[in-house]
Structures are given as C-alpha cells and as structure tokens.
Amino acid sequence: MSTPVCARCPRALGVSCCEAEGEERLALLTPTDIVRIRDAVRRRAETFVEEEWVDEAEAAAYEARRPLYRGYFRKGPRRQTLRRVSGACVFLDRRTGCTLSPGIRPTACLLYPFDQLPDGSWSLQVSRFGSLPEAARARNGCLAVEEGERMDDVLDALGLDPEAVEALGERLWREVQAG
Ligand code: SF4
Ligand code: SF4
C-alpha cells in the first residue's frame, strides 16, 4: 500500500498544512470543534486553542469570501484557531502526523484544501505551483494538489469524493451556525 499523501507531504514540500510560521495561523475552530476535542482529549480548551482579535472590516471580508463561515464573527471579531507549538499544531506528531482520530479532528482540517466560493461552487484554498521545488519555496502548497492533475485526483488522494466534501461543508456551516 502506498504512503498516504499527507504523510509524504512534509518531506516533499518541507512543510504541511499542520505547520505555521510567524504570523500564520492554523485552522479556524468552531465552538463545536472545541467541545468535541476537549471531551475526547480531556484537556482544557486553552491548551489547544489560540484566540485572536481582528478588526471588523477583516472579519466582514472573511465572511464574504468564505460563505461556510458566515456568522462566525457575529458575537465579535474574534477567531479561535489551533494552538501552535514550535511552529506546528499542538496535535501534530512530526513523525506520525495528526494525533487526533478523524472523528475528532476539526471540521476545517477534514475539509482542507477544499473551499466553497461565494457562488456556492467548490475550489481549492491553495494554488498549484506546477513543481515541487516551486511549491516548497512558496511554503503554502499541498502535495495532493501538486500531484493531482484534475480535481478528481486531488479528491482521490485525500480519500474524499464530491459528496463527502459537500457533507463536510454542510457540517462546517451547521457548526458555525450553532456557535
Ligand atoms: S492536506 Fe495537503 S497540505 Fe495538508 S498534509 Fe495533506 S497533502 Fe499536505
Ligand atoms: S488537528 Fe491534526 S490535521 Fe488539524 S492542523 Fe492539527 S495536526 Fe493537522
């Protein structure tokens, strides 16, 4: 059996979507994510959540750009993201990958790199750079995207299909509305 693309990604590109440098942030969390993870790992939320205040204009622009997150900032321009430790997600084991089981993982992590556009169509959150060295230089590539020639290839590599992506999108939207 071939090694999953997400296990090969950090070595091929030098960095994965579970790592963040400098001012970069990791995945946005919904309140539902936080409760699900907190109950599963039996840790206080503060140990795996970071909070950041953004300005009102930035919050409005984010919601306009990403329809699944509409309403995320309705209680104030504050976002909650996965905590970073030494440049990586607190749940990342650099040798073995994510230490959360898929059933516990943040919905945004399960959906990445797929993203819904304001017109309801699906796209990718990352560019295709066309070569691994270019993607590695950019530091925000995705190996599944680099290796896939078509959207179906990217879906296959990540073990998803269009229905699964739709279902995850709906789940994310419901979690944001429940927040
Ligand atoms: S989703 Fe893409 S960027 Fe993230 S680990 Fe997998 S291949 Fe790499
Ligand atoms: S929760 Fe898991 S998949 Fe999400 S960023 Fe952290 S290590 Fe990566």
Tab-separated table of N, CA, C and O in Angstrom, residues 71-179:
chain	number	residue	atom	x	y	z
A	71	GLY	N	-21.435	34.285	9.675
A	71	GLY	CA	-21.971	34.295	11.029
A	71	GLY	C	-20.915	33.951	12.076
A	71	GLY	O	-21.168	34.091	13.279
A	72	TYR	N	-19.743	33.536	11.640
A	72	TYR	CA	-18.703	33.132	12.609
A	72	TYR	C	-18.387	34.270	13.583
A	72	TYR	O	-18.165	34.032	14.768
A	73	PHE	N	-18.379	35.507	13.061
A	73	PHE	CA	-17.958	36.643	13.889
A	73	PHE	C	-19.141	37.408	14.479
A	73	PHE	O	-18.973	38.543	14.896
A	74	ARG	N	-20.333	36.804	14.513
A	74	ARG	CA	-21.492	37.596	14.926
A	74	ARG	C	-21.411	38.040	16.386
A	74	ARG	O	-22.053	39.016	16.780
A	75	LYS	N	-20.636	37.342	17.217
A	75	LYS	CA	-20.523	37.748	18.626
A	75	LYS	C	-19.327	38.676	18.840
A	75	LYS	O	-19.032	39.062	19.967
A	76	GLY	N	-18.610	38.983	17.783
A	76	GLY	CA	-17.444	39.858	17.896
A	76	GLY	C	-16.350	39.375	16.980
A	76	GLY	O	-16.329	38.201	16.599
A	77	PRO	N	-15.430	40.280	16.596
A	77	PRO	CA	-14.392	39.907	15.628
A	77	PRO	C	-13.245	39.121	16.265
A	77	PRO	O	-12.101	39.542	16.248
A	78	ARG	N	-13.581	37.986	16.807
A	78	ARG	CA	-12.590	37.141	17.482
A	78	ARG	C	-12.569	35.773	16.805
A	78	ARG	O	-13.630	35.187	16.585
A	79	ARG	N	-11.361	35.320	16.467
A	79	ARG	CA	-11.333	33.971	15.903
A	79	ARG	C	-10.527	33.050	16.802
A	79	ARG	O	-9.602	33.486	17.497
A	80	GLN	N	-10.909	31.788	16.749
A	80	GLN	CA	-10.226	30.765	17.544
A	80	GLN	C	-9.581	29.780	16.576
A	80	GLN	O	-10.225	29.286	15.646
A	81	THR	N	-8.300	29.549	16.778
A	81	THR	CA	-7.551	28.663	15.885
A	81	THR	C	-6.787	27.634	16.721
A	81	THR	O	-6.651	27.793	17.945
A	82	LEU	N	-6.274	26.636	16.053
A	82	LEU	CA	-5.488	25.615	16.754
A	82	LEU	C	-4.201	26.232	17.303
A	82	LEU	O	-3.522	26.993	16.610
A	83	ARG	N	-3.865	25.881	18.509
A	83	ARG	CA	-2.648	26.424	19.135
A	83	ARG	C	-1.403	25.889	18.430
A	83	ARG	O	-1.345	24.718	18.045
A	84	ARG	N	-0.421	26.780	18.284
A	84	ARG	CA	0.864	26.398	17.671
A	84	ARG	C	1.907	26.197	18.753
A	84	ARG	O	1.984	26.972	19.707
A	85	VAL	N	2.683	25.171	18.602
A	85	VAL	CA	3.826	24.941	19.492
A	85	VAL	C	5.022	24.665	18.594
A	85	VAL	O	4.985	23.759	17.759
A	86	SER	N	6.064	25.465	18.736
A	86	SER	CA	7.262	25.331	17.891
A	86	SER	C	6.899	25.275	16.410
A	86	SER	O	7.406	24.422	15.664
A	87	GLY	N	5.992	26.142	15.996
A	87	GLY	CA	5.674	26.251	14.572
A	87	GLY	C	4.753	25.180	14.024
A	87	GLY	O	4.609	25.073	12.806
A	88	ALA	N	4.143	24.390	14.882
A	88	ALA	CA	3.234	23.347	14.380
A	88	ALA	C	2.030	23.217	15.306
A	88	ALA	O	2.054	23.654	16.458
A	89	CYS	N	0.987	22.599	14.779
A	89	CYS	CA	-0.213	22.367	15.583
A	89	CYS	C	0.130	21.546	16.826
A	89	CYS	O	0.947	20.607	16.757
A	90	VAL	N	-0.502	21.879	17.911
A	90	VAL	CA	-0.274	21.177	19.168
A	90	VAL	C	-0.602	19.676	19.048
A	90	VAL	O	-0.072	18.866	19.810
A	91	PHE	N	-1.407	19.323	18.060
A	91	PHE	CA	-1.771	17.912	17.893
A	91	PHE	C	-0.920	17.190	16.845
A	91	PHE	O	-1.175	16.028	16.537
A	92	LEU	N	0.078	17.880	16.299
A	92	LEU	CA	0.896	17.223	15.277
A	92	LEU	C	2.073	16.493	15.902
A	92	LEU	O	2.828	17.045	16.690
A	93	ASP	N	2.213	15.238	15.532
A	93	ASP	CA	3.435	14.488	15.828
A	93	ASP	C	4.211	14.486	14.512
A	93	ASP	O	3.726	13.942	13.506
A	94	ARG	N	5.384	15.104	14.491
A	94	ARG	CA	6.079	15.280	13.210
A	94	ARG	C	6.483	13.951	12.577
A	94	ARG	O	6.778	13.894	11.388
A	95	ARG	N	6.522	12.865	13.342
A	95	ARG	CA	6.892	11.579	12.746
A	95	ARG	C	5.670	10.849	12.198
A	95	ARG	O	5.721	10.204	11.166
A	96	THR	N	4.531	10.974	12.902
A	96	THR	CA	3.383	10.138	12.534
A	96	THR	C	2.166	10.923	12.040
A	96	THR	O	1.210	10.332	11.566
A	97	GLY	N	2.207	12.244	12.142
A	97	GLY	CA	1.078	13.056	11.665
A	97	GLY	C	0.123	13.457	12.772
A	97	GLY	O	0.494	13.519	13.948
A	98	CYS	N	-1.114	13.689	12.393
A	98	CYS	CA	-2.118	14.182	13.353
A	98	CYS	C	-2.406	13.122	14.411
A	98	CYS	O	-2.628	11.954	14.081
A	99	THR	N	-2.408	13.542	15.663
A	99	THR	CA	-2.666	12.587	16.742
A	99	THR	C	-4.155	12.488	17.089
A	99	THR	O	-4.532	11.678	17.940
A	100	LEU	N	-4.976	13.305	16.438
A	100	LEU	CA	-6.429	13.190	16.653
A	100	LEU	C	-6.998	12.217	15.628
A	100	LEU	O	-6.636	12.279	14.447
A	101	SER	N	-7.918	11.373	16.055
A	101	SER	CA	-8.551	10.481	15.083
A	101	SER	C	-9.448	11.330	14.174
A	101	SER	O	-9.907	12.405	14.575
A	102	PRO	N	-9.698	10.854	12.937
A	102	PRO	CA	-10.508	11.658	12.014
A	102	PRO	C	-11.862	12.060	12.596
A	102	PRO	O	-12.369	13.147	12.316
A	103	GLY	N	-12.435	11.243	13.428
A	103	GLY	CA	-13.738	11.566	14.014
A	103	GLY	C	-13.691	12.740	14.989
A	103	GLY	O	-14.728	13.322	15.311
A	104	ILE	N	-12.519	13.071	15.454
A	104	ILE	CA	-12.351	14.146	16.449
A	104	ILE	C	-11.812	15.421	15.807
A	104	ILE	O	-12.044	16.521	16.286
A	105	ARG	N	-11.100	15.287	14.710
A	105	ARG	CA	-10.404	16.421	14.079
A	105	ARG	C	-11.324	17.611	13.777
A	105	ARG	O	-12.511	17.403	13.477
A	106	PRO	N	-10.775	18.815	13.809
A	106	PRO	CA	-11.572	19.978	13.404
A	106	PRO	C	-12.156	19.781	12.002
A	106	PRO	O	-11.482	19.242	11.116
A	107	THR	N	-13.359	20.244	11.821
A	107	THR	CA	-14.002	20.076	10.511
A	107	THR	C	-13.184	20.767	9.419
A	107	THR	O	-13.055	20.255	8.310
A	108	ALA	N	-12.608	21.925	9.735
A	108	ALA	CA	-11.804	22.628	8.731
A	108	ALA	C	-10.614	21.788	8.289
A	108	ALA	O	-10.206	21.849	7.124
A	109	CYS	N	-10.032	21.016	9.201
A	109	CYS	CA	-8.898	20.152	8.828
A	109	CYS	C	-9.358	19.052	7.870
A	109	CYS	O	-8.652	18.706	6.918
A	110	LEU	N	-10.548	18.496	8.133
A	110	LEU	CA	-11.056	17.414	7.279
A	110	LEU	C	-11.383	17.932	5.877
A	110	LEU	O	-11.285	17.206	4.899
A	111	LEU	N	-11.784	19.181	5.807
A	111	LEU	CA	-12.210	19.769	4.534
A	111	LEU	C	-11.032	20.299	3.711
A	111	LEU	O	-11.118	20.397	2.488
A	112	TYR	N	-9.955	20.622	4.362
A	112	TYR	CA	-8.808	21.213	3.671
A	112	TYR	C	-8.238	20.252	2.624
A	112	TYR	O	-8.129	19.065	2.913
A	113	PRO	N	-7.886	20.704	1.421
A	113	PRO	CA	-7.784	22.084	0.946
A	113	PRO	C	-9.019	22.578	0.189
A	113	PRO	O	-8.934	23.569	-0.534
A	114	PHE	N	-10.161	21.886	0.340
A	114	PHE	CA	-11.346	22.292	-0.418
A	114	PHE	C	-12.034	23.476	0.275
A	114	PHE	O	-12.020	23.595	1.496
A	115	ASP	N	-12.628	24.302	-0.540
A	115	ASP	CA	-13.229	25.515	-0.016
A	115	ASP	C	-14.406	25.903	-0.907
A	115	ASP	O	-14.332	25.748	-2.127
A	116	GLN	N	-15.466	26.397	-0.273
A	116	GLN	CA	-16.611	26.828	-1.072
A	116	GLN	C	-16.510	28.314	-1.378
A	116	GLN	O	-16.218	29.116	-0.477
A	117	LEU	N	-16.775	28.667	-2.619
A	117	LEU	CA	-16.712	30.066	-3.047
A	117	LEU	C	-18.059	30.744	-2.801
A	117	LEU	O	-19.072	30.060	-2.596
A	118	PRO	N	-18.087	32.080	-2.835
A	118	PRO	CA	-19.345	32.790	-2.594
A	118	PRO	C	-20.486	32.369	-3.521
A	118	PRO	O	-21.656	32.457	-3.141
A	119	ASP	N	-20.167	31.876	-4.742
A	119	ASP	CA	-21.262	31.450	-5.645
A	119	ASP	C	-21.696	30.005	-5.388
A	119	ASP	O	-22.519	29.456	-6.124
A	120	GLY	N	-21.149	29.367	-4.349
A	120	GLY	CA	-21.563	28.013	-3.987
A	120	GLY	C	-20.728	26.923	-4.637
A	120	GLY	O	-20.851	25.748	-4.279
A	121	SER	N	-19.885	27.280	-5.604
A	121	SER	CA	-19.044	26.244	-6.240
A	121	SER	C	-17.855	25.921	-5.329
A	121	SER	O	-17.532	26.682	-4.412
A	122	TRP	N	-17.224	24.795	-5.638
A	122	TRP	CA	-16.088	24.348	-4.821
A	122	TRP	C	-14.774	24.633	-5.530
A	122	TRP	O	-14.659	24.488	-6.741
A	123	SER	N	-13.812	25.030	-4.740
A	123	SER	CA	-12.495	25.315	-5.282
A	123	SER	C	-11.443	24.814	-4.297
A	123	SER	O	-11.755	24.077	-3.360
A	124	LEU	N	-10.208	25.245	-4.512
A	124	LEU	CA	-9.110	24.854	-3.626
A	124	LEU	C	-8.574	26.090	-2.916
A	124	LEU	O	-8.491	27.163	-3.514
A	125	GLN	N	-8.174	25.926	-1.659
A	125	GLN	CA	-7.627	27.049	-0.900
A	125	GLN	C	-6.180	27.342	-1.267
A	125	GLN	O	-5.617	28.315	-0.800
A	126	VAL	N	-5.576	26.442	-2.036
A	126	VAL	CA	-4.158	26.604	-2.346
A	126	VAL	C	-3.949	26.636	-3.853
A	126	VAL	O	-4.735	26.089	-4.609
A	127	SER	N	-2.863	27.258	-4.259
A	127	SER	CA	-2.513	27.286	-5.682
A	127	SER	C	-1.813	25.987	-6.049
A	127	SER	O	-1.293	25.278	-5.194
A	128	ARG	N	-1.807	25.726	-7.365
A	128	ARG	CA	-0.968	24.634	-7.877
A	128	ARG	C	0.249	25.306	-8.478
A	128	ARG	O	0.138	26.107	-9.411
A	129	PHE	N	1.418	25.010	-7.921
A	129	PHE	CA	2.619	25.728	-8.325
A	129	PHE	C	3.297	25.099	-9.542
A	129	PHE	O	4.127	25.721	-10.172
A	130	GLY	N	2.965	23.833	-9.815
A	130	GLY	CA	3.479	23.214	-11.031
A	130	GLY	C	4.748	22.408	-10.851
A	130	GLY	O	5.118	21.647	-11.731
A	131	SER	N	5.408	22.595	-9.722
A	131	SER	CA	6.583	21.747	-9.452
A	131	SER	C	6.801	21.724	-7.944
A	131	SER	O	6.452	22.685	-7.235
A	132	LEU	N	7.365	20.627	-7.476
A	132	LEU	CA	7.571	20.507	-6.026
A	132	LEU	C	8.527	21.573	-5.493
A	132	LEU	O	8.260	22.160	-4.450
A	133	PRO	N	9.639	21.872	-6.193
A	133	PRO	CA	10.517	22.931	-5.674
A	133	PRO	C	9.803	24.275	-5.560
A	133	PRO	O	9.974	25.011	-4.585
A	134	GLU	N	8.956	24.597	-6.565
A	134	GLU	CA	8.208	25.869	-6.506
A	134	GLU	C	7.246	25.865	-5.325
A	134	GLU	O	7.141	26.837	-4.587
A	135	ALA	N	6.534	24.752	-5.159
A	135	ALA	CA	5.571	24.648	-4.049
A	135	ALA	C	6.306	24.716	-2.716
A	135	ALA	O	5.835	25.341	-1.762
A	136	ALA	N	7.467	24.094	-2.654
A	136	ALA	CA	8.250	24.121	-1.413
A	136	ALA	C	8.714	25.543	-1.118
A	136	ALA	O	8.674	25.992	0.027
A	137	ARG	N	9.119	26.266	-2.153
A	137	ARG	CA	9.574	27.650	-1.964
A	137	ARG	C	8.432	28.526	-1.456
A	137	ARG	O	8.607	29.385	-0.606
A	138	ALA	N	7.231	28.292	-1.976
A	138	ALA	CA	6.078	29.118	-1.592
A	138	ALA	C	5.636	28.851	-0.153
A	138	ALA	O	5.039	29.703	0.485
A	139	ARG	N	5.927	27.681	0.336
A	139	ARG	CA	5.599	27.276	1.704
A	139	ARG	C	4.099	27.236	2.006
A	139	ARG	O	3.692	27.186	3.155
A	140	ASN	N	3.261	27.278	1.002
A	140	ASN	CA	1.834	27.081	1.265
A	140	ASN	C	1.202	26.189	0.192
A	140	ASN	O	0.058	26.376	-0.183
A	141	GLY	N	1.988	25.229	-0.263
A	141	GLY	CA	1.462	24.284	-1.241
A	141	GLY	C	0.799	23.101	-0.567
A	141	GLY	O	0.759	23.003	0.667
A	142	CYS	N	0.269	22.211	-1.381
A	142	CYS	CA	-0.379	20.992	-0.879
A	142	CYS	C	0.040	19.881	-1.835
A	142	CYS	O	-0.163	20.003	-3.051
A	143	LEU	N	0.623	18.840	-1.299
A	143	LEU	CA	1.150	17.779	-2.170
A	143	LEU	C	0.029	17.123	-2.978
A	143	LEU	O	0.225	16.763	-4.138
A	144	ALA	N	-1.144	16.960	-2.388
A	144	ALA	CA	-2.256	16.341	-3.123
A	144	ALA	C	-2.610	17.182	-4.344
A	144	ALA	O	-2.934	16.652	-5.412
A	145	VAL	N	-2.523	18.493	-4.211
A	145	VAL	CA	-2.837	19.395	-5.321
A	145	VAL	C	-1.719	19.347	-6.363
A	145	VAL	O	-1.969	19.304	-7.576
A	146	GLU	N	-0.478	19.333	-5.906
A	146	GLU	CA	0.652	19.283	-6.843
A	146	GLU	C	0.651	17.993	-7.654
A	146	GLU	O	0.977	18.010	-8.836
A	147	GLU	N	0.301	16.898	-7.004
A	147	GLU	CA	0.355	15.608	-7.699
A	147	GLU	C	-0.896	15.326	-8.531
A	147	GLU	O	-0.863	14.483	-9.416
A	148	GLY	N	-1.979	16.022	-8.238
A	148	GLY	CA	-3.235	15.749	-8.931
A	148	GLY	C	-3.361	16.606	-10.178
A	148	GLY	O	-3.113	17.801	-10.125
A	149	GLU	N	-3.759	15.974	-11.278
A	149	GLU	CA	-3.918	16.774	-12.492
A	149	GLU	C	-5.300	17.385	-12.562
A	149	GLU	O	-5.504	18.459	-13.125
A	150	ARG	N	-6.269	16.673	-11.972
A	150	ARG	CA	-7.641	17.173	-12.001
A	150	ARG	C	-8.175	17.154	-10.574
A	150	ARG	O	-7.601	16.508	-9.690
A	151	MET	N	-9.315	17.804	-10.379
A	151	MET	CA	-9.923	17.847	-9.047
A	151	MET	C	-10.195	16.428	-8.541
A	151	MET	O	-10.013	16.145	-7.361
A	152	ASP	N	-10.609	15.531	-9.435
A	152	ASP	CA	-10.885	14.146	-9.024
A	152	ASP	C	-9.647	13.473	-8.444
A	152	ASP	O	-9.735	12.663	-7.516
A	153	ASP	N	-8.466	13.805	-9.009
A	153	ASP	CA	-7.218	13.221	-8.493
A	153	ASP	C	-6.955	13.711	-7.068
A	153	ASP	O	-6.486	12.961	-6.213
A	154	VAL	N	-7.216	14.992	-6.836
A	154	VAL	CA	-6.988	15.562	-5.506
A	154	VAL	C	-7.950	14.912	-4.501
A	154	VAL	O	-7.558	14.517	-3.400
A	155	LEU	N	-9.196	14.759	-4.918
A	155	LEU	CA	-10.194	14.098	-4.060
A	155	LEU	C	-9.746	12.676	-3.723
A	155	LEU	O	-9.746	12.272	-2.558
A	156	ASP	N	-9.356	11.936	-4.747
A	156	ASP	CA	-8.926	10.538	-4.554
A	156	ASP	C	-7.763	10.465	-3.578
A	156	ASP	O	-7.735	9.620	-2.689
A	157	ALA	N	-6.787	11.349	-3.784
A	157	ALA	CA	-5.571	11.304	-2.947
A	157	ALA	C	-5.917	11.514	-1.474
A	157	ALA	O	-5.253	10.969	-0.592
A	158	LEU	N	-6.949	12.300	-1.224
A	158	LEU	CA	-7.314	12.609	0.165
A	158	LEU	C	-8.450	11.724	0.675
A	158	LEU	O	-8.977	11.945	1.778
A	159	GLY	N	-8.817	10.731	-0.122
A	159	GLY	CA	-9.843	9.766	0.308
A	159	GLY	C	-11.232	10.376	0.373
A	159	GLY	O	-12.074	9.954	1.177
A	160	LEU	N	-11.485	11.362	-0.492
A	160	LEU	CA	-12.792	12.029	-0.484
A	160	LEU	C	-13.459	11.887	-1.849
A	160	LEU	O	-12.816	11.513	-2.821
A	161	ASP	N	-14.746	12.211	-1.904
A	161	ASP	CA	-15.433	12.350	-3.184
A	161	ASP	C	-16.317	13.602	-3.061
A	161	ASP	O	-16.412	14.180	-1.971
A	162	PRO	N	-16.925	14.049	-4.160
A	162	PRO	CA	-17.683	15.309	-4.080
A	162	PRO	C	-18.770	15.289	-3.003
A	162	PRO	O	-19.023	16.293	-2.340
A	163	GLU	N	-19.413	14.129	-2.810
A	163	GLU	CA	-20.471	14.052	-1.797
A	163	GLU	C	-19.895	14.242	-0.396
A	163	GLU	O	-20.496	14.902	0.463
A	164	ALA	N	-18.738	13.653	-0.165
A	164	ALA	CA	-18.114	13.786	1.160
A	164	ALA	C	-17.714	15.236	1.428
A	164	ALA	O	-17.854	15.741	2.544
A	165	VAL	N	-17.229	15.905	0.385
A	165	VAL	CA	-16.850	17.318	0.546
A	165	VAL	C	-18.100	18.151	0.842
A	165	VAL	O	-18.106	19.004	1.731
A	166	GLU	N	-19.178	17.883	0.103
A	166	GLU	CA	-20.440	18.600	0.369
A	166	GLU	C	-20.890	18.375	1.805
A	166	GLU	O	-21.310	19.302	2.489
A	167	ALA	N	-20.807	17.119	2.256
A	167	ALA	CA	-21.264	16.787	3.616
A	167	ALA	C	-20.401	17.505	4.658
A	167	ALA	O	-20.914	18.009	5.669
A	168	LEU	N	-19.097	17.578	4.413
A	168	LEU	CA	-18.219	18.282	5.355
A	168	LEU	C	-18.521	19.790	5.341
A	168	LEU	O	-18.491	20.458	6.385
A	169	GLY	N	-18.802	20.311	4.144
A	169	GLY	CA	-19.162	21.726	4.049
A	169	GLY	C	-20.423	22.013	4.838
A	169	GLY	O	-20.509	22.994	5.585
A	170	GLU	N	-21.403	21.132	4.705
A	170	GLU	CA	-22.658	21.319	5.450
A	170	GLU	C	-22.411	21.229	6.955
A	170	GLU	O	-22.961	21.984	7.751
A	171	ARG	N	-21.565	20.290	7.329
A	171	ARG	CA	-21.226	20.129	8.760
A	171	ARG	C	-20.560	21.398	9.293
A	171	ARG	O	-20.897	21.873	10.372
A	172	LEU	N	-19.622	21.936	8.519
A	172	LEU	CA	-18.946	23.156	8.952
A	172	LEU	C	-19.950	24.295	9.091
A	172	LEU	O	-19.964	25.025	10.096
A	173	TRP	N	-20.818	24.447	8.105
A	173	TRP	CA	-21.818	25.524	8.137
A	173	TRP	C	-22.721	25.364	9.369
A	173	TRP	O	-22.975	26.332	10.084
A	174	ARG	N	-23.159	24.121	9.641
A	174	ARG	CA	-24.033	23.882	10.805
A	174	ARG	C	-23.296	24.232	12.106
A	174	ARG	O	-23.863	24.815	13.021
A	175	GLU	N	-22.022	23.849	12.177
A	175	GLU	CA	-21.245	24.138	13.398
A	175	GLU	C	-21.092	25.638	13.596
A	175	GLU	O	-21.151	26.135	14.731
A	176	VAL	N	-20.860	26.350	12.504
A	176	VAL	CA	-20.721	27.811	12.616
A	176	VAL	C	-22.048	28.414	13.072
A	176	VAL	O	-22.093	29.279	13.956
A	177	GLN	N	-23.157	27.926	12.501
A	177	GLN	CA	-24.467	28.474	12.902
A	177	GLN	C	-24.794	28.135	14.353
A	177	GLN	O	-25.394	28.933	15.062
A	178	ALA	N	-24.336	26.977	14.807
A	178	ALA	CA	-24.621	26.572	16.204
A	178	ALA	C	-23.817	27.390	17.199
A	178	ALA	O	-24.177	27.477	18.375
A	179	GLY	N	-22.676	27.976	16.712
A	179	GLY	CA	-21.793	28.704	17.613
A	179	GLY	C	-22.446	29.820	18.339
A	179	GLY	O	-22.088	30.236	19.387
